[in-house]
Short mmCIF file of C-alpha atoms in Angstrom, two decimals:
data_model
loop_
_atom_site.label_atom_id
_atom_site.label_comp_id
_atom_site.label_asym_id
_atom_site.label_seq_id
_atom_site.Cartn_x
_atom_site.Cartn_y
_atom_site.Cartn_z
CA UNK A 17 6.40 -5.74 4.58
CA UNK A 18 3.72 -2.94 4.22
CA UNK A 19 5.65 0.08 3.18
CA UNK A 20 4.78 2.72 5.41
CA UNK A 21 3.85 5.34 2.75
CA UNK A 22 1.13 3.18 1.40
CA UNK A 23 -0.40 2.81 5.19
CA UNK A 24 0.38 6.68 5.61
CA UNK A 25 -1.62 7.64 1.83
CA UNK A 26 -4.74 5.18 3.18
CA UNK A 27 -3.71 2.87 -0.42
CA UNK A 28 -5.28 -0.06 1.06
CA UNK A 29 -5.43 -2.04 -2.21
CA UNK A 30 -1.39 -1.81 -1.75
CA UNK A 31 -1.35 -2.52 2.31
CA UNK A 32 -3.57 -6.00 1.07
CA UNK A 33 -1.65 -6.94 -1.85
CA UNK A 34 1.33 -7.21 0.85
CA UNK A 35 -0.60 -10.26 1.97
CA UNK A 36 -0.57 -13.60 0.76
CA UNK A 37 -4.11 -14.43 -0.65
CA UNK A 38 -4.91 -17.02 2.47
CA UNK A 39 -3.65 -14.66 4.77
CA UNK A 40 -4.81 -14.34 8.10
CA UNK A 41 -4.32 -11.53 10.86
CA UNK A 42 -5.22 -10.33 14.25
CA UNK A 43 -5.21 -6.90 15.24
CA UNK A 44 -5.18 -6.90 18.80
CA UNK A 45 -7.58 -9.67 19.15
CA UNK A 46 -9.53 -9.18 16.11
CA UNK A 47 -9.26 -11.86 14.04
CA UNK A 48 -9.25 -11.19 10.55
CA UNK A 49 -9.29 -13.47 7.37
CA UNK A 50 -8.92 -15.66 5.62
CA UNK A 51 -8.01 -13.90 2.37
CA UNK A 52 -6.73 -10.59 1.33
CA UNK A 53 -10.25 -9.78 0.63
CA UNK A 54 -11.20 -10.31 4.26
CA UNK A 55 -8.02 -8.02 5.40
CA UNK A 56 -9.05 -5.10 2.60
CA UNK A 57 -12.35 -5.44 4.52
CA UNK A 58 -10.87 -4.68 7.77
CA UNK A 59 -8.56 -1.96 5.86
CA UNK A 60 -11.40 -0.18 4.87
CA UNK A 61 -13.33 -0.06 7.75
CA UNK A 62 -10.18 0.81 10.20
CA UNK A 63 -9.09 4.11 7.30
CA UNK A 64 -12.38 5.70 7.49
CA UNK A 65 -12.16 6.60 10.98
CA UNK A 66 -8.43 8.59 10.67
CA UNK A 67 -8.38 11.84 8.96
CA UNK A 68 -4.55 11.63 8.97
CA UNK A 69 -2.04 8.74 9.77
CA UNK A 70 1.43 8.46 9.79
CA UNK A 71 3.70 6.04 10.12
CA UNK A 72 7.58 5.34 11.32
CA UNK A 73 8.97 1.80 11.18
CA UNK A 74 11.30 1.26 13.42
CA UNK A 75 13.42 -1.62 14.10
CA UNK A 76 13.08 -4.90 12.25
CA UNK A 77 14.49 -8.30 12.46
CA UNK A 78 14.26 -11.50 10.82
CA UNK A 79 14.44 -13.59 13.79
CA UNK A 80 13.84 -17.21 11.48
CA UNK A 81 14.58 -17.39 7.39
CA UNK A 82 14.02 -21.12 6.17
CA UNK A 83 13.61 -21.91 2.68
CA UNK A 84 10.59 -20.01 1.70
CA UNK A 85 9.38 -18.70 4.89
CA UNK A 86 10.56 -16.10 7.55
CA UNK A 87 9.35 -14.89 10.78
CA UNK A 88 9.72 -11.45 11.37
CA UNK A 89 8.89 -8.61 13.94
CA UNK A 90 8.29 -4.97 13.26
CA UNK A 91 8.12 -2.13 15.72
CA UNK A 92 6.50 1.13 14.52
CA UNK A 93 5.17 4.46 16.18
CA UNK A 94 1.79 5.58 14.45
CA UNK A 95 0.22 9.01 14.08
CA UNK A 96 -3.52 8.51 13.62
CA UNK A 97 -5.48 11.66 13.50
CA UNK A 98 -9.69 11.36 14.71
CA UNK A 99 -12.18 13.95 15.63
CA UNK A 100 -13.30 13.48 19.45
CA UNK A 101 -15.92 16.05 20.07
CA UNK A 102 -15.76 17.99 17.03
CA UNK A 103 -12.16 18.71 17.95
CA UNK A 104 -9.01 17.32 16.00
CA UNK A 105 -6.92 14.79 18.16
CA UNK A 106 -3.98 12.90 17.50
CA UNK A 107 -3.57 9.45 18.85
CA UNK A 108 0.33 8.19 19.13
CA UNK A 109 0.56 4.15 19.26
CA UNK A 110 3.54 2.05 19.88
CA UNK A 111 2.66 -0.59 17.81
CA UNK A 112 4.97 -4.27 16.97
CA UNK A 113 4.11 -6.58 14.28
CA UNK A 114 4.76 -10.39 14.58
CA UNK A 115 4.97 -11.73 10.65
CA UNK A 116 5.09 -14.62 9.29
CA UNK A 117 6.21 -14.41 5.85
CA UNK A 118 6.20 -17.02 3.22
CA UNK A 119 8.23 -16.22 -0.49
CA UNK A 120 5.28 -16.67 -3.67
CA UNK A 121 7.10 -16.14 -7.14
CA UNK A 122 9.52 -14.06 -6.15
CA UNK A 123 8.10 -11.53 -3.60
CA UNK A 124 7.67 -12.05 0.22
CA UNK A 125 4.39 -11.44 1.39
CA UNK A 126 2.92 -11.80 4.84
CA UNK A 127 0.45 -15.00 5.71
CA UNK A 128 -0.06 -14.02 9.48
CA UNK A 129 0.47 -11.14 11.16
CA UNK A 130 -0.20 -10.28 14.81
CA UNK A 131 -0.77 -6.88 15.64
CA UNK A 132 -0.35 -5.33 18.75
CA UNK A 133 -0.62 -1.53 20.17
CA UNK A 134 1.84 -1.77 22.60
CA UNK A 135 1.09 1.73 24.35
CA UNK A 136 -1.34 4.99 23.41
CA UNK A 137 -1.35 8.19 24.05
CA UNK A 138 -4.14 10.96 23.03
CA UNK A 139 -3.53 14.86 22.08
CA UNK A 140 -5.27 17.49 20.57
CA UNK A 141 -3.61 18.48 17.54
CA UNK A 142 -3.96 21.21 14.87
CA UNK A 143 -3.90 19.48 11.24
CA UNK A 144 -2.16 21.73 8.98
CA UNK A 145 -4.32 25.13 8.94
CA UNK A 146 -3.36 26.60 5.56
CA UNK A 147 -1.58 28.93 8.03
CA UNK A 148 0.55 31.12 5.53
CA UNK A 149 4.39 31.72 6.13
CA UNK A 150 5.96 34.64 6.69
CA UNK A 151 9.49 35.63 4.19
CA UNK A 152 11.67 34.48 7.46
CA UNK A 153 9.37 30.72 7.55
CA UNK A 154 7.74 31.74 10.94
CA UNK A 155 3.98 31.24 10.99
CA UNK A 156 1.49 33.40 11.12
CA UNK A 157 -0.31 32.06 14.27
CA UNK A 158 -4.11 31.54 14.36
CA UNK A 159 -6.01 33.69 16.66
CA UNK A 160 -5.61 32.36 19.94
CA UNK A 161 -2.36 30.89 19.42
CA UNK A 162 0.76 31.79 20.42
CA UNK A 163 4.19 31.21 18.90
CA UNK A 164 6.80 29.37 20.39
CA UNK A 165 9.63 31.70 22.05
CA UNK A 166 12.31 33.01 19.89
CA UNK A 167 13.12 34.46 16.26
CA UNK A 168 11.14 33.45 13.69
CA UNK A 169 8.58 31.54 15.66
CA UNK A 170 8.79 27.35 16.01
CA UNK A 171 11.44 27.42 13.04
CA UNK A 172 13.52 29.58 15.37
CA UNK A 173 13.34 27.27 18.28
CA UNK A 174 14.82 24.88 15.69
CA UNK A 175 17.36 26.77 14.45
CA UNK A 176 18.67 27.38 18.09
CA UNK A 177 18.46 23.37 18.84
CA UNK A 178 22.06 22.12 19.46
#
């Protein structure tokens, strides 16, 4: 499976050698491959737009192993950070992964996938501002901002979570 920290660092080289070389994808309805070289392509064009990304996998099951080949689904949540209008947004997907995985000299790598954003939802966001931190790890807030309620600012909403 593509290891989230290589999708979250934009190491596309790594999210393609995940694939089998005749690999073939689609990404909600665009069809991709055959070939890794094909799917570093599409890698390449899809990490230029996102200034940030981040993602969670969630649940995962092998629903088929036989011999040398598995089918398996993936659900993940993704953090994918753009600039709409000069403005920083963040754009949360529910995203699941259908895989079919086949077993080459020892490693299991993926020979289709079918990707699909299940739901979407936009935000503005503030990327991380350089903002510095105060001795009690409050924030100082930007001008224009205003802390959450509480003792020591966010961290002290936090702290009084139960």
């Amino acid at each position: 499976k593509v290891d989230s920290v290589q999708v979250n660092i934009m190491e596309i080289r790594l999210m393609a050698s995940c694939f089998a070389s005749d690999a073939r994808a689609d990404y909600d309805g665009v069809i991709v491959g055959p070939g890794r070289e094909k799917l570093l392509e599409h890698f390449r064009g899809g990490v230029v737009r996102f200034k940030r990304s981040t993602h969670f996998i969630g649940g995962q099951f092998v629903e088929r192993l036989k011999g040398n080949t598995a089918q398996v689904e993936t659900y993940a949540i993704a953090f994918l950070v753009i600039e709409r209008d000069g403005k920083d947004h963040v754009l949360v997907r529910g995203l699941r992964y259908r895989d079919t995985m086949v077993r080459h000299r020892g490693r299991w790598l993926i020979r289709e996938r079918v990707h699909r954003s299940e739901w979407m939802q936009e935000h503005p966001v503030i990327l991380n501002p350089g903002l510095p931190i105060n001795g009690d790890f409050s924030l100082k807030w930007p001008e224009g901002w205003k802390a959450p309620p509480g003792p020591g600012g966010f961290l002290g909403c936090v702290r009084g979570m139960r």
